[in-house]
Short mmCIF file of C-alpha atoms and ligand atoms in Angstrom, two decimals:
data_model
loop_
_atom_site.label_atom_id
_atom_site.label_comp_id
_atom_site.label_asym_id
_atom_site.label_seq_id
_atom_site.Cartn_x
_atom_site.Cartn_y
_atom_site.Cartn_z
CA MET A 1 -11.81 13.74 -12.66
CA GLU A 2 -8.58 11.75 -12.47
CA LYS A 3 -8.82 8.14 -11.41
CA ASN A 4 -5.99 5.89 -10.45
CA ILE A 5 -5.62 2.45 -11.97
CA SER A 6 -6.96 0.57 -8.95
CA GLU A 7 -10.11 2.76 -8.91
CA MET A 8 -10.60 2.12 -12.63
CA ILE A 9 -10.18 -1.63 -12.11
CA SER A 10 -12.66 -1.53 -9.23
CA ASP A 11 -15.20 0.41 -11.38
CA LEU A 12 -14.72 -2.01 -14.24
CA LYS A 13 -15.20 -4.96 -11.89
CA THR A 14 -18.45 -3.45 -10.61
CA TYR A 15 -19.64 -2.88 -14.17
CA LEU A 16 -18.82 -6.44 -15.20
CA GLU A 17 -20.69 -7.76 -12.15
CA TYR A 18 -23.61 -5.57 -13.13
CA LEU A 19 -23.57 -7.05 -16.64
CA LYS A 20 -23.39 -10.53 -15.12
CA GLY A 21 -26.50 -9.65 -13.09
CA LEU A 22 -28.20 -8.82 -16.40
CA GLY A 23 -27.19 -12.23 -17.72
CA ILE A 24 -24.43 -10.88 -20.00
CA VAL A 25 -21.44 -13.15 -19.47
CA SER A 26 -19.28 -12.31 -22.49
CA LEU A 27 -18.49 -9.27 -24.62
CA SER A 28 -17.45 -9.36 -28.27
CA SER A 29 -14.16 -7.66 -29.14
CA SER A 30 -16.05 -5.00 -31.13
CA GLU A 31 -18.05 -4.08 -28.03
CA ILE A 32 -14.84 -3.82 -26.04
CA GLU A 33 -13.04 -1.69 -28.65
CA HIS A 34 -15.84 0.57 -29.88
CA ASP A 35 -18.24 0.76 -26.98
CA PRO A 36 -16.13 0.63 -23.84
CA PRO A 37 -17.97 -0.02 -20.58
CA ARG A 38 -19.02 3.19 -18.83
CA PRO A 39 -18.95 2.35 -15.13
CA SER A 40 -20.49 5.67 -14.18
CA ARG A 41 -23.71 4.80 -16.05
CA ILE A 42 -25.04 2.16 -13.71
CA LEU A 43 -28.82 1.96 -13.22
CA THR A 44 -30.53 3.72 -10.35
CA LEU A 45 -32.70 1.82 -7.87
CA ALA A 46 -35.77 3.46 -9.44
CA GLU A 47 -34.72 2.09 -12.83
CA VAL A 48 -34.22 -1.39 -11.38
CA ARG A 49 -37.69 -1.15 -9.83
CA LYS A 50 -39.14 -0.01 -13.14
CA GLU A 51 -37.50 -2.90 -14.96
CA LEU A 52 -38.96 -5.35 -12.43
CA GLY A 53 -42.40 -3.90 -13.22
CA ASP A 54 -45.48 -5.90 -12.27
CA CYS A 55 -43.27 -9.00 -12.19
CA LYS A 56 -44.76 -12.30 -13.33
CA ARG A 57 -41.45 -14.10 -13.85
CA CYS A 58 -42.30 -16.83 -11.34
CA LYS A 59 -45.40 -18.47 -9.92
CA LEU A 60 -45.40 -16.37 -6.75
CA HIS A 61 -47.08 -13.51 -8.63
CA ARG A 62 -50.33 -15.50 -8.54
CA THR A 63 -50.60 -15.45 -4.76
CA ARG A 64 -48.73 -12.32 -3.68
CA ARG A 65 -50.47 -9.06 -2.83
CA THR A 66 -47.48 -6.76 -3.20
CA ILE A 67 -43.96 -6.88 -4.57
CA VAL A 68 -41.59 -6.10 -1.70
CA PHE A 69 -38.72 -4.49 -3.56
CA GLY A 70 -36.59 -3.33 -0.62
CA GLU A 71 -36.14 0.00 1.11
CA GLY A 72 -33.64 2.27 2.79
CA ASN A 73 -30.59 4.29 1.92
CA GLY A 74 -29.64 3.90 -1.73
CA LYS A 75 -26.02 4.64 -0.79
CA ALA A 76 -25.91 2.45 2.30
CA ALA A 77 -22.62 0.95 3.46
CA LEU A 78 -24.61 -1.93 4.91
CA ILE A 79 -27.39 -4.03 3.38
CA PHE A 80 -29.44 -6.59 5.28
CA ILE A 81 -30.82 -9.36 3.11
CA GLY A 82 -33.52 -11.63 4.47
CA GLU A 83 -35.37 -14.54 2.96
CA GLY A 84 -38.68 -13.28 1.62
CA PRO A 85 -41.75 -11.30 2.60
CA GLY A 86 -44.17 -12.72 5.16
CA TYR A 87 -47.81 -11.76 5.73
CA ASP A 88 -47.19 -8.24 7.08
CA GLU A 89 -44.62 -7.42 4.40
CA ASP A 90 -46.97 -8.67 1.67
CA VAL A 91 -49.73 -6.41 2.99
CA GLN A 92 -47.56 -3.33 3.49
CA GLY A 93 -45.14 -3.77 0.58
CA ARG A 94 -42.17 -3.16 2.88
CA PRO A 95 -39.48 -5.60 4.08
CA PHE A 96 -39.21 -6.69 7.71
CA VAL A 97 -42.19 -4.90 9.21
CA GLY A 98 -43.68 -7.80 11.23
CA LYS A 99 -42.41 -9.28 14.51
CA ALA A 100 -39.09 -10.41 13.00
CA GLY A 101 -38.79 -6.95 11.47
CA GLN A 102 -39.19 -5.28 14.86
CA LEU A 103 -36.33 -7.40 16.13
CA LEU A 104 -34.25 -6.54 13.06
CA THR A 105 -34.86 -2.84 13.78
CA LYS A 106 -33.46 -3.37 17.30
CA ILE A 107 -30.48 -5.29 15.91
CA ILE A 108 -29.73 -2.41 13.53
CA GLN A 109 -30.06 0.10 16.37
CA SER A 110 -27.69 -1.98 18.51
CA ILE A 111 -24.84 -0.73 16.33
CA ASN A 112 -26.08 2.87 16.42
CA LEU A 113 -27.65 2.81 12.98
CA SER A 114 -31.27 3.31 11.94
CA ARG A 115 -33.35 1.49 9.34
CA GLU A 116 -33.14 4.62 7.19
CA GLU A 117 -29.34 4.51 7.14
CA VAL A 118 -29.10 0.93 5.89
CA TYR A 119 -30.82 -0.87 3.02
CA ILE A 120 -33.12 -3.84 3.65
CA ALA A 121 -34.11 -6.38 1.01
CA ASN A 122 -34.87 -10.06 0.58
CA ILE A 123 -33.71 -12.93 -1.61
CA ILE A 124 -37.22 -13.09 -3.09
CA LYS A 125 -39.59 -10.17 -3.47
CA CYS A 126 -42.94 -11.96 -3.27
CA ARG A 127 -44.45 -13.87 -0.36
CA PRO A 128 -44.59 -17.64 -0.80
CA PRO A 129 -47.98 -19.16 0.08
CA GLN A 130 -48.21 -20.02 3.81
CA ASN A 131 -44.68 -18.62 4.20
CA ARG A 132 -43.18 -21.81 2.82
CA ASN A 133 -39.49 -21.84 1.90
CA PRO A 134 -38.56 -20.15 -1.39
CA GLU A 135 -38.12 -22.63 -4.25
CA PRO A 136 -35.04 -22.68 -6.53
CA ASP A 137 -36.88 -21.31 -9.60
CA GLU A 138 -38.28 -18.43 -7.51
CA ILE A 139 -34.85 -17.58 -6.13
CA GLN A 140 -33.41 -17.73 -9.64
CA SER A 141 -36.04 -15.41 -11.12
CA CYS A 142 -35.46 -12.80 -8.44
CA HIS A 143 -31.68 -13.06 -8.22
CA PRO A 144 -30.72 -10.74 -11.12
CA PHE A 145 -32.78 -7.94 -9.57
CA LEU A 146 -31.22 -8.34 -6.16
CA MET A 147 -27.78 -8.33 -7.78
CA LYS A 148 -28.65 -5.13 -9.63
CA GLN A 149 -29.79 -3.51 -6.38
CA ILE A 150 -26.48 -4.51 -4.81
CA SER A 151 -24.48 -3.14 -7.77
CA VAL A 152 -26.33 0.18 -7.60
CA ILE A 153 -25.87 0.58 -3.84
CA ARG A 154 -22.32 -0.80 -3.74
CA PRO A 155 -22.32 -1.45 0.02
CA LYS A 156 -19.22 -2.32 1.99
CA ILE A 157 -21.04 -5.09 3.82
CA ILE A 158 -23.97 -7.40 3.26
CA CYS A 159 -25.44 -9.00 6.35
CA ALA A 160 -27.12 -12.19 5.16
CA LEU A 161 -30.00 -13.06 7.46
CA GLY A 162 -30.58 -16.78 7.76
CA THR A 163 -29.97 -19.90 5.74
CA PHE A 164 -31.58 -18.97 2.42
CA SER A 165 -29.96 -15.58 2.25
CA ALA A 166 -26.48 -16.82 3.18
CA GLN A 167 -26.65 -19.91 0.96
CA THR A 168 -27.95 -17.98 -2.04
CA LEU A 169 -25.46 -15.14 -1.79
CA LEU A 170 -22.50 -17.41 -1.10
CA LYS A 171 -23.63 -20.09 -3.57
CA THR A 172 -23.24 -22.88 -1.05
CA ASP A 173 -25.41 -25.38 0.76
CA THR A 174 -23.42 -25.20 3.97
CA LYS A 175 -25.61 -24.73 7.05
CA ILE A 176 -25.93 -21.26 8.57
CA THR A 177 -24.51 -22.54 11.87
CA ALA A 178 -21.27 -23.38 10.02
CA LEU A 179 -21.31 -20.25 7.85
CA ARG A 180 -21.73 -17.65 10.59
CA GLY A 181 -18.80 -16.28 12.52
CA LYS A 182 -16.74 -15.72 9.36
CA VAL A 183 -16.42 -12.94 6.80
CA TYR A 184 -16.84 -13.84 3.11
CA ASP A 185 -16.17 -11.93 -0.09
CA LEU A 186 -18.73 -11.31 -2.82
CA ASP A 187 -16.95 -9.43 -5.58
CA GLY A 188 -15.28 -7.04 -3.18
CA ILE A 189 -18.25 -6.76 -0.80
CA LYS A 190 -17.87 -8.37 2.63
CA VAL A 191 -20.65 -10.82 3.44
CA ILE A 192 -21.44 -11.57 7.07
CA PRO A 193 -23.99 -14.33 7.59
CA THR A 194 -25.96 -14.37 10.79
CA TYR A 195 -29.12 -15.92 12.19
CA HIS A 196 -32.49 -14.75 10.90
CA PRO A 197 -34.46 -12.60 13.38
CA ALA A 198 -37.41 -15.03 13.12
CA PHE A 199 -35.05 -17.82 14.29
CA LEU A 200 -33.97 -15.59 17.19
CA LEU A 201 -37.59 -15.11 18.22
CA ARG A 202 -37.81 -18.90 18.61
CA ASN A 203 -34.29 -19.32 20.00
CA PRO A 204 -33.47 -16.19 22.02
CA GLU A 205 -30.38 -17.88 23.49
CA ARG A 206 -28.72 -17.47 20.04
CA LYS A 207 -28.88 -13.65 20.27
CA ARG A 208 -25.39 -13.57 21.74
CA GLU A 209 -23.91 -14.89 18.48
CA VAL A 210 -25.80 -12.29 16.45
CA TRP A 211 -24.45 -9.63 18.78
CA GLU A 212 -20.92 -10.90 18.02
CA ASP A 213 -21.67 -10.65 14.28
CA MET A 214 -23.05 -7.13 14.69
CA LYS A 215 -19.96 -6.03 16.61
CA LYS A 216 -17.86 -7.30 13.70
CA ILE A 217 -20.03 -5.34 11.24
CA ALA A 218 -19.76 -2.18 13.36
CA GLU A 219 -15.98 -2.57 13.45
CA LEU A 220 -15.78 -3.03 9.66
CA ILE A 221 -17.94 -0.02 8.81
CA GLY A 222 -16.52 2.10 11.61
CA SER A 223 -19.84 2.57 13.45
CA PRO A 224 -19.32 3.45 17.14
N1 URA B 1 -38.64 -12.42 6.97
C1 URA B 1 -37.83 -12.15 5.92
O1 URA B 1 -36.93 -12.91 5.60
N2 URA B 1 -38.03 -11.02 5.27
C2 URA B 1 -38.98 -10.14 5.58
O2 URA B 1 -39.09 -9.12 4.91
C3 URA B 1 -39.80 -10.45 6.68
C4 URA B 1 -39.61 -11.60 7.36
#
């Protein structure tokens, strides 16, 4: 299969991001000359899940019931990334299945997509006790796995749901109110921050802004 130079550069960029997700930030010249990167051999989601295993990399493993890895279309053009599992997600092992999840399902359907067509994940994969905010060490332990999921799926767009998701993905501490309404770039993937569905349940008057963000997403992925 012939590839043009820009496709090769894009593949190489994806591969280097994937290595970065693994914590590899430099390559020796011998690796570059004798073992050139093979962009086509990127992990599968099942392999990423296997590597995560019965994760005990942070303290959340002591209180969680289930690891909520993420679910949906492994070739999705659009990924939604929330904060972390709550009670229902911890019990069922699936992301966004409680009240906020039901609202997320409606948000997805508002742009004529289904949950099965997109991918849904979280910044952290284990429920924090009493649904407290994720702590920096927990986010850090989980981050390489989320980045690997993103490199496998290679979506066009990531919709970051809420403060923790947007701030973690965009490496900023700017408030979500200031972040939303704009499109950001994460290594060639467009990132659209919007309000978290749980926030919308408490502040339904903010749904209009989320609708604006969803219209932008629909336009970018060409969904009617
Ligand atoms: N809130 C989140 O951020 N993620 C879930 O999976 C559920 C609720």
